[in-house]
């Protein structure tokens, strides 16, 4: 059996008395598109931040390519990842193109400015933004445009592993479709491993190879996207059919 | 017993809290200093910060020094006249400005301006996950954000204080010659004759320390800001208050070191 690209082994994460993750076990294979679903506040964003070491793990282990993430050399480790933050997290002191090309303007992936700019504009085009946008500042963009700039930045250096935290939230249906296709393309063409968090069921069906649902701090259900509708799991059924009644309490 | 305990325990708790903060800030300062000398170096960011912290603080520091020098001349004249020592005005204004008031008041003004804006900027970056984003883009926030600010402040604060010294002495000169009847040439020669180079140097060293403190407190509180707008507001306040208190404390310690013995 091949080693999974990302392996969560009994991962726990607490903030004080708030026990967010309580034993997550999940494997994401190389070149696979894994989609994480689950209620708001269940710890999906936290899960991704744990992989990148942005938050310390309370207990358990996360292996990337079979290596313990806390022991690897940080720079080389992080160079393999791209991340779209839920809020975009664009640097508001830099124009859009420098945001997108951030990695290409410094460090080990540094290249000439013209070249970096050309790549940035190409990536912006892929997320449906015109060249004109390149010289604006993030504060001058709409929320959905900022999200797409964040997406362009995440894919700019063509990373092996990409995390998308709600890539289509705040986008119109057509643009959502474009982004879904883009995520799919990145996995198929670049052979990247992707982990996407989304609340949008049409995104789930368009993007996912496999789906994992987080509930009460554990992976409640996981399986191929084709099994989504006949999983027999009452929690998953309630979630994907958007029902207020069911085992998941609507008031938390 | 319980009453006593409930009165004393907040004091104990805040003392422990203060100690913990001092420890954290010290280790943050050590980490920053160690990063100053290791590549990569972000020279463009350093240039921007020198411009922002140094150049744009000139008006504030200049005005402060001008009026302080003027007021100082009036006070020393009034005080000196009690001992028939009015003639000491030029030299005491110069020594007072150069050793104490130039660096300290300059430092405090820069604390208000720079520590606050650094804390607000980095605090906002923290709560909007921009600092996390930096990390994921293989850029060390300490190197990219803290080091340029701390280096810029440490380098430019002495220059600001030096300019403040000159403007402050000039303020004293203006008041001395126009209001107190000093002869212009005598005022200038009195100033220069009594001023020793160590007076000036010690003040500039102090200023460098204050610059370091200001940027350090801005960065530390910004980077460790709580969540939300409230967190950023608190970080800004803590940065200014912390920087001001540390400037005054370290000023006393440095003065002890420099001028006793
Ligand atoms: N830095 C932090 N400090 C303290 N608590 C945190 C922190 N980050 C997240 N939490 C808490 O962890 C829980 C999970 O947060 P997370 O952002 O992972 O939710 P989520 O599943 O991504 O939700 P959503 O779908 O709304 O984005 C929340 O209760 C949140 O308050
Ligand atoms: Mg989230």
Short mmCIF file of C-alpha atoms and ligand atoms in Angstrom, two decimals:
data_model
loop_
_atom_site.label_atom_id
_atom_site.label_comp_id
_atom_site.label_asym_id
_atom_site.label_seq_id
_atom_site.Cartn_x
_atom_site.Cartn_y
_atom_site.Cartn_z
CA UNK A 1 0.00 0.00 0.00
CA UNK A 2 1.31 3.48 -0.82
CA UNK A 3 1.76 6.00 1.96
CA UNK A 4 -0.98 8.63 2.04
CA UNK A 5 0.04 12.21 1.28
CA UNK A 6 -1.56 13.46 4.47
CA UNK A 7 -2.35 11.25 7.40
CA UNK A 8 -4.23 12.40 10.50
CA UNK A 9 -3.65 10.02 13.41
CA UNK A 10 -5.95 10.53 16.39
CA UNK A 11 -5.59 14.30 16.20
CA UNK A 12 -6.91 16.28 19.13
CA UNK A 13 -7.09 20.05 19.38
CA UNK A 14 -8.42 22.10 22.28
CA UNK A 15 -8.54 25.82 22.96
CA UNK A 16 -8.79 25.92 26.75
CA UNK A 17 -11.98 24.05 27.58
CA UNK A 18 -13.17 24.14 24.00
CA UNK A 19 -12.36 20.65 22.71
CA UNK A 20 -12.66 21.25 19.00
CA UNK A 21 -11.09 18.11 17.53
CA UNK A 22 -11.37 14.89 19.53
CA UNK A 23 -9.58 12.19 17.63
CA UNK A 24 -9.58 12.82 13.89
CA UNK A 25 -8.38 9.91 11.77
CA UNK A 26 -8.19 10.55 8.05
CA UNK A 27 -5.98 9.66 5.08
CA UNK A 28 -5.66 11.80 1.98
CA UNK A 29 -3.92 10.02 -0.91
CA UNK A 30 -1.55 11.63 -3.38
CA UNK A 31 -3.34 13.30 -6.27
CA UNK A 32 -6.67 12.99 -4.55
CA UNK A 33 -9.25 15.72 -4.07
CA UNK A 34 -10.60 15.44 -0.54
CA UNK A 35 -13.51 17.62 0.46
CA UNK A 36 -14.24 18.31 4.11
CA UNK A 37 -17.78 19.18 5.09
CA UNK A 38 -19.37 19.79 8.46
CA UNK A 39 -21.30 22.34 10.47
CA UNK A 40 -20.04 25.80 11.16
CA UNK A 41 -17.53 25.85 14.02
CA UNK A 42 -16.78 22.13 13.94
CA UNK A 43 -13.07 22.73 13.43
CA UNK A 44 -12.58 22.33 9.69
CA UNK A 45 -10.37 25.42 9.35
CA UNK A 46 -8.48 24.41 12.49
CA UNK A 47 -7.79 20.97 10.98
CA UNK A 48 -6.00 22.53 8.01
CA UNK A 49 -4.07 24.99 10.14
CA UNK A 50 -2.79 22.06 12.19
CA UNK A 51 -1.25 20.47 9.09
CA UNK A 52 0.62 23.67 8.29
CA UNK A 53 1.75 24.12 11.88
CA UNK A 54 -0.10 27.42 12.22
CA UNK A 55 -1.60 26.07 15.43
CA UNK A 56 0.04 23.54 17.76
CA UNK A 57 -1.53 20.07 17.97
CA UNK A 58 -2.84 19.16 21.43
CA UNK A 59 -2.23 15.45 20.90
CA UNK A 60 -1.96 12.97 18.05
CA UNK A 61 0.10 13.14 14.89
CA UNK A 62 -0.10 14.46 11.36
CA UNK A 63 2.13 12.82 8.77
CA UNK A 64 2.85 14.37 5.39
CA UNK A 65 4.36 11.89 2.97
CA UNK A 66 5.01 9.69 6.00
CA UNK A 67 7.00 12.37 7.87
CA UNK A 68 5.97 13.95 11.14
CA UNK A 69 5.09 17.55 10.26
CA UNK A 70 6.54 18.99 13.44
CA UNK A 71 9.98 17.53 12.78
CA UNK A 72 10.62 18.50 9.17
CA UNK A 73 12.62 21.51 8.05
CA UNK A 74 10.01 24.28 7.99
CA UNK A 75 10.92 26.16 4.80
CA UNK A 76 11.22 23.12 2.60
CA UNK A 77 8.05 21.75 4.15
CA UNK A 78 5.98 24.88 3.59
CA UNK A 79 7.25 25.30 0.03
CA UNK A 80 5.18 22.22 -0.87
CA UNK A 81 1.91 23.83 0.19
CA UNK A 82 -0.51 26.40 -1.11
CA UNK A 83 -3.30 27.71 1.03
CA UNK A 84 -6.41 29.75 0.42
CA UNK A 85 -7.55 31.25 3.69
CA UNK A 86 -11.24 31.46 4.50
CA UNK A 87 -11.01 35.26 4.78
CA UNK A 88 -8.60 35.66 1.88
CA UNK A 89 -5.79 36.98 4.12
CA UNK A 90 -4.39 39.19 1.37
CA UNK A 91 -1.58 41.57 2.33
CA UNK A 92 -3.27 44.93 2.13
CA UNK A 93 0.00 46.84 1.90
CA UNK A 94 0.82 45.18 -1.43
CA UNK A 95 -0.90 45.48 -4.81
CA UNK A 96 -2.78 42.44 -6.09
CA UNK A 97 -0.05 41.13 -8.38
CA UNK A 98 2.58 41.26 -5.63
CA UNK A 99 0.20 39.32 -3.42
CA UNK A 100 -0.18 36.63 -6.05
CA UNK A 101 3.53 36.54 -6.87
CA UNK A 102 4.64 36.85 -3.22
CA UNK A 103 6.52 33.56 -3.21
CA UNK A 104 8.07 34.26 -6.61
CA UNK A 105 9.52 37.58 -5.50
CA UNK A 106 11.63 36.28 -2.62
CA UNK A 107 13.16 33.17 -1.10
CA UNK A 108 14.07 29.95 -2.83
CA UNK A 109 11.55 30.37 -5.68
CA UNK A 110 12.65 33.93 -6.49
CA UNK A 111 12.69 34.91 -10.16
CA UNK A 112 12.93 38.16 -12.15
CA UNK A 113 10.22 40.71 -11.46
CA UNK A 114 8.81 40.73 -15.01
CA UNK A 115 8.52 36.99 -15.04
CA UNK A 116 6.84 36.94 -11.62
CA UNK A 117 4.37 39.57 -12.77
CA UNK A 118 3.57 37.64 -15.93
CA UNK A 119 2.88 34.51 -13.88
CA UNK A 120 0.71 36.50 -11.48
CA UNK A 121 -1.37 37.90 -14.34
CA UNK A 122 -1.74 34.44 -15.86
CA UNK A 123 -2.96 33.06 -12.51
CA UNK A 124 -5.35 35.96 -12.11
CA UNK A 125 -6.76 35.21 -15.52
CA UNK A 126 -7.35 31.62 -14.48
CA UNK A 127 -9.51 32.74 -11.59
CA UNK A 128 -11.46 35.05 -13.87
CA UNK A 129 -9.78 38.38 -13.08
CA UNK A 130 -8.58 40.86 -15.70
CA UNK A 131 -5.07 42.28 -15.94
CA UNK A 132 -6.44 45.66 -14.83
CA UNK A 133 -6.93 44.21 -11.34
CA UNK A 134 -3.21 43.44 -10.96
CA UNK A 135 -2.26 46.95 -9.90
CA UNK A 136 -5.16 47.58 -7.56
CA UNK A 137 -4.86 47.11 -3.81
CA UNK A 138 -6.89 44.39 -2.06
CA UNK A 139 -9.05 46.97 -0.29
CA UNK A 140 -10.27 48.18 -3.69
CA UNK A 141 -11.74 44.76 -4.57
CA UNK A 142 -15.08 43.18 -3.76
CA UNK A 143 -15.18 40.25 -1.34
CA UNK A 144 -15.54 37.70 -4.11
CA UNK A 145 -12.67 39.23 -6.06
CA UNK A 146 -10.44 39.11 -2.97
CA UNK A 147 -11.29 35.45 -2.58
CA UNK A 148 -10.20 34.79 -6.15
CA UNK A 149 -6.95 36.71 -5.66
CA UNK A 150 -6.34 34.50 -2.62
CA UNK A 151 -6.96 31.49 -4.82
CA UNK A 152 -4.53 32.78 -7.44
CA UNK A 153 -1.90 33.28 -4.72
CA UNK A 154 -2.43 29.75 -3.42
CA UNK A 155 -1.74 28.21 -6.82
CA UNK A 156 0.92 30.68 -8.04
CA UNK A 157 3.94 28.58 -7.13
CA UNK A 158 2.28 25.35 -8.32
CA UNK A 159 2.40 23.56 -4.97
CA UNK A 160 2.04 19.80 -4.53
CA UNK A 161 -0.56 20.08 -1.80
CA UNK A 162 -3.27 22.72 -1.81
CA UNK A 163 -5.77 23.68 0.85
CA UNK A 164 -8.85 25.63 -0.10
CA UNK A 165 -10.89 26.99 2.78
CA UNK A 166 -14.30 27.74 1.30
CA UNK A 167 -13.16 28.74 -2.20
CA UNK A 168 -16.64 29.51 -3.54
CA UNK A 169 -18.22 31.28 -0.56
CA UNK A 170 -19.26 34.77 -1.63
CA UNK A 171 -19.07 34.06 -5.35
CA UNK A 172 -21.95 34.17 -7.80
CA UNK A 173 -23.12 30.79 -9.21
CA UNK A 174 -21.29 31.19 -12.51
CA UNK A 175 -18.02 32.14 -10.87
CA UNK A 176 -18.49 29.26 -8.39
CA UNK A 177 -18.71 26.96 -11.39
CA UNK A 178 -15.51 28.41 -12.81
CA UNK A 179 -13.69 27.95 -9.53
CA UNK A 180 -14.97 24.39 -9.10
CA UNK A 181 -13.60 23.57 -12.51
CA UNK A 182 -10.32 25.26 -11.68
CA UNK A 183 -9.88 23.22 -8.51
CA UNK A 184 -10.66 20.08 -10.45
CA UNK A 185 -8.14 21.06 -13.16
CA UNK A 186 -5.41 21.71 -10.62
CA UNK A 187 -5.81 18.23 -9.25
CA UNK A 188 -6.04 16.53 -12.63
CA UNK A 189 -3.47 18.54 -14.59
CA UNK A 190 -0.93 19.43 -11.95
CA UNK A 191 -1.42 16.15 -10.11
CA UNK A 192 -1.73 18.09 -6.88
CA UNK A 193 -3.31 16.79 -3.71
CA UNK A 194 -6.16 19.02 -2.63
CA UNK A 195 -8.12 19.42 0.57
CA UNK A 196 -11.13 21.66 0.18
CA UNK A 197 -13.51 22.88 2.83
CA UNK A 198 -16.91 23.89 1.55
CA UNK A 199 -20.53 24.29 2.56
CA UNK A 200 -21.66 24.32 -1.04
CA UNK A 201 -23.03 20.89 -2.00
CA UNK A 202 -22.71 21.56 -5.73
CA UNK A 203 -19.02 22.30 -5.13
CA UNK A 204 -18.67 19.06 -3.21
CA UNK A 205 -20.02 17.07 -6.13
CA UNK A 206 -17.94 18.98 -8.67
CA UNK A 207 -14.63 18.91 -6.81
CA UNK A 208 -14.45 15.80 -4.67
CA UNK A 209 -12.97 12.39 -5.20
CA UNK A 210 -13.66 11.61 -1.58
CA UNK A 211 -15.64 13.37 1.12
CA UNK A 212 -15.17 13.48 4.88
CA UNK A 213 -17.70 14.90 7.27
CA UNK A 214 -16.54 16.32 10.59
CA UNK A 215 -19.02 16.25 13.45
CA UNK A 216 -18.42 16.60 17.19
CA UNK A 217 -14.66 16.60 16.71
CA UNK A 218 -14.34 13.35 14.76
CA UNK A 219 -14.73 12.19 11.18
CA UNK A 220 -18.37 11.14 11.27
CA UNK A 221 -18.39 9.71 7.76
CA UNK A 222 -15.96 9.38 4.89
CA UNK A 223 -16.20 7.80 1.50
CA UNK A 224 -16.16 8.34 -2.27
CA UNK A 225 -18.29 11.17 -3.54
CA UNK A 226 -20.53 8.66 -5.34
CA UNK A 227 -21.64 7.20 -2.02
CA UNK A 228 -22.80 10.53 -0.68
CA UNK A 229 -26.49 9.97 -1.38
CA UNK A 230 -26.80 6.40 -0.16
CA UNK A 231 -24.44 6.37 2.78
CA UNK A 232 -27.14 5.36 5.26
CA UNK A 233 -25.56 7.76 7.76
CA UNK A 234 -28.31 9.86 9.36
CA UNK A 235 -25.90 12.71 10.16
CA UNK A 236 -24.62 12.95 6.61
CA UNK A 237 -28.13 12.66 5.19
CA UNK A 238 -29.36 15.50 7.33
CA UNK A 239 -26.38 17.64 6.32
CA UNK A 240 -26.48 17.13 2.58
CA UNK A 241 -30.23 17.46 2.40
CA UNK A 242 -30.15 20.60 4.54
CA UNK A 243 -32.83 19.44 6.98
CA UNK A 244 -33.40 21.24 10.27
CA UNK A 245 -34.66 17.99 11.87
CA UNK A 246 -32.34 15.08 12.53
CA UNK A 247 -29.59 13.86 14.84
CA UNK A 248 -27.59 17.09 14.46
CA UNK A 249 -29.04 19.75 16.72
CA UNK A 250 -29.57 23.00 14.87
CA UNK A 251 -29.04 25.09 17.99
CA UNK A 252 -25.51 24.80 19.35
CA UNK B 1 -8.22 35.29 56.20
CA UNK B 2 -10.46 34.92 53.18
CA UNK B 3 -10.92 38.69 53.01
CA UNK B 4 -7.19 39.18 53.14
CA UNK B 5 -6.73 36.53 50.52
CA UNK B 6 -9.26 38.05 48.19
CA UNK B 7 -7.57 41.41 48.58
CA UNK B 8 -4.08 40.07 48.00
CA UNK B 9 -4.69 37.47 45.31
CA UNK B 10 -5.34 39.99 42.49
CA UNK B 11 -2.03 41.66 43.34
CA UNK B 12 -0.24 38.32 43.24
CA UNK B 13 -1.96 37.33 40.06
CA UNK B 14 -1.14 40.55 38.24
CA UNK B 15 2.46 40.38 39.46
CA UNK B 16 2.77 36.87 38.05
CA UNK B 17 1.13 38.04 34.85
CA UNK B 18 3.56 40.92 34.59
CA UNK B 19 6.52 38.61 35.14
CA UNK B 20 5.26 36.24 32.45
CA UNK B 21 4.85 39.14 30.02
CA UNK B 22 8.34 40.43 30.78
CA UNK B 23 9.69 36.95 30.09
CA UNK B 24 7.82 36.65 26.82
CA UNK B 25 8.87 40.09 25.62
CA UNK B 26 12.49 39.36 26.51
CA UNK B 27 12.55 36.12 24.57
CA UNK B 28 10.82 37.86 21.66
CA UNK B 29 13.51 40.55 21.78
CA UNK B 30 16.30 37.96 21.81
CA UNK B 31 14.74 36.14 18.86
CA UNK B 32 14.44 39.41 16.94
CA UNK B 33 18.05 40.39 17.59
CA UNK B 34 19.28 36.97 16.52
CA UNK B 35 17.31 37.26 13.28
CA UNK B 36 18.79 40.68 12.49
CA UNK B 37 22.10 39.09 11.57
CA UNK B 38 20.84 36.06 9.66
CA UNK B 39 19.67 36.13 6.03
CA UNK B 40 17.36 36.66 4.24
CA UNK B 41 17.49 40.44 4.66
CA UNK B 42 14.46 42.45 3.57
CA UNK B 43 16.15 45.71 2.57
CA UNK B 44 13.18 47.18 0.75
CA UNK B 45 11.01 46.77 3.82
CA UNK B 46 13.80 48.30 5.91
CA UNK B 47 13.91 51.33 3.61
CA UNK B 48 10.14 51.80 3.85
CA UNK B 49 10.28 51.63 7.63
CA UNK B 50 13.17 54.10 7.85
CA UNK B 51 11.07 56.49 5.83
CA UNK B 52 7.96 55.92 7.90
CA UNK B 53 9.49 55.76 11.37
CA UNK B 54 12.31 58.24 10.86
CA UNK B 55 11.42 60.77 8.24
CA UNK B 56 7.73 61.13 8.96
CA UNK B 57 8.38 61.54 12.69
CA UNK B 58 10.49 64.64 12.08
CA UNK B 59 7.67 67.21 12.39
CA UNK B 60 6.42 65.76 15.68
CA UNK B 61 9.87 65.49 17.20
CA UNK B 62 10.95 68.90 15.86
CA UNK B 63 7.94 70.75 17.26
CA UNK B 64 8.25 69.03 20.61
CA UNK B 65 11.91 69.96 20.85
CA UNK B 66 11.39 73.56 19.75
CA UNK B 67 8.81 74.35 22.40
CA UNK B 68 10.56 72.34 25.09
CA UNK B 69 13.81 74.23 24.50
CA UNK B 70 11.94 77.52 24.67
CA UNK B 71 10.12 76.65 27.87
CA UNK B 72 13.32 75.35 29.38
CA UNK B 73 15.06 78.68 28.75
CA UNK B 74 12.23 80.58 30.45
CA UNK B 75 12.24 78.28 33.48
CA UNK B 76 15.98 78.23 33.94
CA UNK B 77 16.09 81.98 33.64
CA UNK B 78 13.38 82.34 36.29
CA UNK B 79 15.05 79.78 38.56
CA UNK B 80 18.57 81.07 37.89
CA UNK B 81 17.66 84.66 38.69
CA UNK B 82 17.15 83.60 42.32
CA UNK B 83 20.88 82.90 42.53
CA UNK B 84 22.04 85.52 40.07
CA UNK B 85 22.85 82.69 37.73
CA UNK B 86 20.89 83.80 34.67
CA UNK B 87 24.02 83.48 32.57
CA UNK B 88 23.85 79.71 32.94
CA UNK B 89 20.75 79.54 30.74
CA UNK B 90 22.47 78.60 27.45
CA UNK B 91 24.60 75.82 28.87
CA UNK B 92 21.85 74.32 31.03
CA UNK B 93 19.37 74.40 28.15
CA UNK B 94 21.92 72.64 25.98
CA UNK B 95 22.83 70.00 28.56
CA UNK B 96 19.20 69.43 29.53
CA UNK B 97 18.10 69.04 25.94
CA UNK B 98 20.96 66.87 24.80
CA UNK B 99 21.21 64.55 27.77
CA UNK B 100 17.58 64.16 28.79
CA UNK B 101 14.77 65.97 27.08
CA UNK B 102 15.75 65.47 23.46
CA UNK B 103 15.92 61.69 23.64
CA UNK B 104 13.20 61.16 26.26
CA UNK B 105 10.54 63.47 24.84
CA UNK B 106 11.45 62.44 21.31
CA UNK B 107 11.17 58.81 22.37
CA UNK B 108 7.79 59.37 24.00
CA UNK B 109 6.43 61.20 20.97
CA UNK B 110 7.65 58.46 18.66
CA UNK B 111 6.14 55.90 21.05
CA UNK B 112 2.76 57.56 20.61
CA UNK B 113 3.07 57.72 16.86
CA UNK B 114 5.05 54.66 15.87
CA UNK B 115 4.36 52.04 18.56
CA UNK B 116 0.65 52.65 18.09
CA UNK B 117 0.68 52.37 14.34
CA UNK B 118 2.95 49.32 14.31
CA UNK B 119 0.73 47.56 16.85
CA UNK B 120 -2.42 48.44 14.94
CA UNK B 121 -0.96 47.34 11.63
CA UNK B 122 0.48 44.04 12.82
CA UNK B 123 -2.55 43.41 15.04
CA UNK B 124 -4.85 43.78 12.04
CA UNK B 125 -2.57 41.50 10.04
CA UNK B 126 -2.82 38.97 12.83
CA UNK B 127 -6.60 38.98 13.14
CA UNK B 128 -7.12 38.85 9.37
CA UNK B 129 -4.75 35.85 9.18
CA UNK B 130 -2.19 37.76 7.12
CA UNK B 131 0.54 36.64 9.52
CA UNK B 132 -0.53 33.01 9.05
CA UNK B 133 -0.53 33.60 5.30
CA UNK B 134 3.06 34.89 5.49
CA UNK B 135 4.10 31.69 7.22
CA UNK B 136 2.45 29.53 4.57
CA UNK B 137 4.33 31.53 1.94
CA UNK B 138 7.62 30.47 3.60
CA UNK B 139 8.29 33.93 4.99
CA UNK B 140 9.23 34.32 8.64
CA UNK B 141 7.01 37.05 10.14
CA UNK B 142 9.72 37.99 12.62
CA UNK B 143 12.19 38.57 9.80
CA UNK B 144 9.81 40.19 7.35
CA UNK B 145 7.81 42.36 9.75
CA UNK B 146 9.61 42.77 13.07
CA UNK B 147 13.26 43.02 12.07
CA UNK B 148 12.85 45.89 9.55
CA UNK B 149 10.80 47.89 12.03
CA UNK B 150 13.14 47.33 14.96
CA UNK B 151 16.27 48.05 12.94
CA UNK B 152 14.73 51.14 11.36
CA UNK B 153 13.64 52.55 14.71
CA UNK B 154 16.98 51.81 16.38
CA UNK B 155 18.89 53.50 13.57
CA UNK B 156 16.67 56.52 13.04
CA UNK B 157 15.80 57.40 16.62
CA UNK B 158 19.32 58.76 17.37
CA UNK B 159 19.17 60.84 14.22
CA UNK B 160 15.76 62.16 15.24
CA UNK B 161 17.05 62.90 18.72
CA UNK B 162 20.11 64.65 17.27
CA UNK B 163 17.90 66.86 15.13
CA UNK B 164 15.65 67.39 18.15
CA UNK B 165 18.70 68.47 20.20
CA UNK B 166 19.64 71.09 17.66
CA UNK B 167 16.07 72.38 17.30
CA UNK B 168 15.59 72.39 21.08
CA UNK B 169 18.76 74.41 21.62
CA UNK B 170 17.62 76.72 18.87
CA UNK B 171 14.28 77.13 20.69
CA UNK B 172 16.20 78.15 23.80
CA UNK B 173 18.29 80.52 21.72
CA UNK B 174 15.19 82.15 20.21
CA UNK B 175 13.62 82.73 23.60
CA UNK B 176 16.95 83.73 25.13
CA UNK B 177 17.77 86.34 22.53
CA UNK B 178 14.29 87.75 21.92
CA UNK B 179 12.70 87.53 25.38
CA UNK B 180 15.50 87.33 27.92
CA UNK B 181 17.92 89.85 26.46
CA UNK B 182 20.84 87.53 25.70
CA UNK B 183 23.39 88.58 23.16
CA UNK B 184 23.24 86.25 20.19
CA UNK B 185 26.96 85.55 19.89
CA UNK B 186 27.37 85.12 23.64
CA UNK B 187 24.46 82.64 23.75
CA UNK B 188 26.00 80.54 21.02
CA UNK B 189 29.51 80.53 22.43
CA UNK B 190 28.14 79.75 25.90
CA UNK B 191 26.27 76.77 24.48
CA UNK B 192 29.22 75.38 22.58
CA UNK B 193 31.85 75.96 25.23
CA UNK B 194 30.09 74.07 27.96
CA UNK B 195 28.76 71.15 25.95
CA UNK B 196 30.93 68.04 26.02
CA UNK B 197 30.84 65.33 23.43
CA UNK B 198 29.80 62.72 25.99
CA UNK B 199 26.70 64.79 26.76
CA UNK B 200 25.66 64.40 23.16
CA UNK B 201 26.79 60.81 22.68
CA UNK B 202 25.07 59.54 25.82
CA UNK B 203 21.81 61.11 24.65
CA UNK B 204 22.09 59.51 21.24
CA UNK B 205 22.78 56.10 22.78
CA UNK B 206 19.69 56.54 24.92
CA UNK B 207 17.71 57.43 21.81
CA UNK B 208 18.81 54.23 20.08
CA UNK B 209 17.65 52.20 23.06
CA UNK B 210 14.31 54.03 23.06
CA UNK B 211 13.89 53.40 19.35
CA UNK B 212 14.47 49.70 19.92
CA UNK B 213 11.92 49.71 22.74
CA UNK B 214 9.28 51.53 20.72
CA UNK B 215 9.44 49.20 17.72
CA UNK B 216 9.77 46.13 19.90
CA UNK B 217 6.66 46.94 21.93
CA UNK B 218 4.67 47.80 18.81
CA UNK B 219 5.63 44.54 17.14
CA UNK B 220 5.24 42.33 20.20
CA UNK B 221 1.79 43.59 21.09
CA UNK B 222 0.65 43.64 17.47
CA UNK B 223 1.80 40.09 16.75
CA UNK B 224 0.18 38.84 19.95
CA UNK B 225 -3.01 40.78 19.47
CA UNK B 226 -6.27 39.18 20.64
CA UNK B 227 -8.98 38.33 18.16
CA UNK B 228 -11.24 40.96 16.63
CA UNK B 229 -11.22 44.76 16.59
CA UNK B 230 -11.21 44.84 20.37
CA UNK B 231 -8.03 42.76 20.43
CA UNK B 232 -6.31 45.20 18.10
CA UNK B 233 -7.44 48.20 20.16
CA UNK B 234 -6.06 46.63 23.30
CA UNK B 235 -2.79 45.73 21.59
CA UNK B 236 -2.37 49.36 20.47
CA UNK B 237 -2.95 50.71 23.96
CA UNK B 238 -0.61 48.19 25.53
CA UNK B 239 2.09 49.00 23.01
CA UNK B 240 2.02 52.74 23.71
CA UNK B 241 1.74 52.39 27.48
CA UNK B 242 4.39 49.67 27.60
CA UNK B 243 6.79 51.61 25.40
CA UNK B 244 6.36 54.82 27.41
CA UNK B 245 6.90 53.14 30.76
CA UNK B 246 9.91 51.22 29.48
CA UNK B 247 11.42 54.38 28.00
CA UNK B 248 11.19 56.20 31.32
CA UNK B 249 12.47 53.21 33.27
CA UNK B 250 15.38 52.52 30.99
CA UNK B 251 16.18 56.25 30.88
CA UNK B 252 16.72 56.22 34.63
CA UNK B 253 18.85 53.08 34.45
CA UNK B 254 20.95 54.44 31.59
CA UNK B 255 21.43 57.74 33.40
CA UNK B 256 22.66 55.85 36.47
CA UNK B 257 25.06 53.88 34.30
CA UNK B 258 26.34 56.85 32.35
CA UNK B 259 26.61 59.60 34.94
CA UNK B 260 27.27 58.14 38.37
CA UNK B 261 30.77 56.91 39.25
N1 LIG C 1 -7.08 30.77 17.30
C1 LIG C 1 -8.14 30.33 17.99
N2 LIG C 1 -8.23 30.55 19.31
C2 LIG C 1 -9.29 30.10 20.01
N3 LIG C 1 -10.30 29.38 19.50
C3 LIG C 1 -10.27 29.13 18.19
C4 LIG C 1 -9.19 29.58 17.35
N4 LIG C 1 -9.43 29.18 16.09
C5 LIG C 1 -10.59 28.51 16.13
N5 LIG C 1 -11.10 28.48 17.38
C6 LIG C 1 -12.35 27.81 17.78
O1 LIG C 1 -12.35 26.53 17.19
C7 LIG C 1 -13.64 26.19 16.75
C8 LIG C 1 -13.60 25.74 15.32
O2 LIG C 1 -13.23 26.83 14.49
P1 LIG C 1 -13.05 26.67 12.91
O3 LIG C 1 -12.68 28.02 12.42
O4 LIG C 1 -12.15 25.56 12.62
O5 LIG C 1 -14.50 26.32 12.44
P2 LIG C 1 -14.98 25.88 10.98
O6 LIG C 1 -15.38 24.45 11.04
O7 LIG C 1 -13.96 26.26 9.99
O8 LIG C 1 -16.29 26.77 10.84
P3 LIG C 1 -16.83 27.59 9.56
O9 LIG C 1 -17.47 26.61 8.67
O10 LIG C 1 -17.83 28.51 10.16
O11 LIG C 1 -15.66 28.28 8.96
C9 LIG C 1 -14.51 27.39 17.03
O12 LIG C 1 -15.26 27.11 18.20
C10 LIG C 1 -13.57 28.51 17.27
O13 LIG C 1 -14.09 29.38 18.21
MG1 LIG C 2 -13.73 27.73 8.66
#
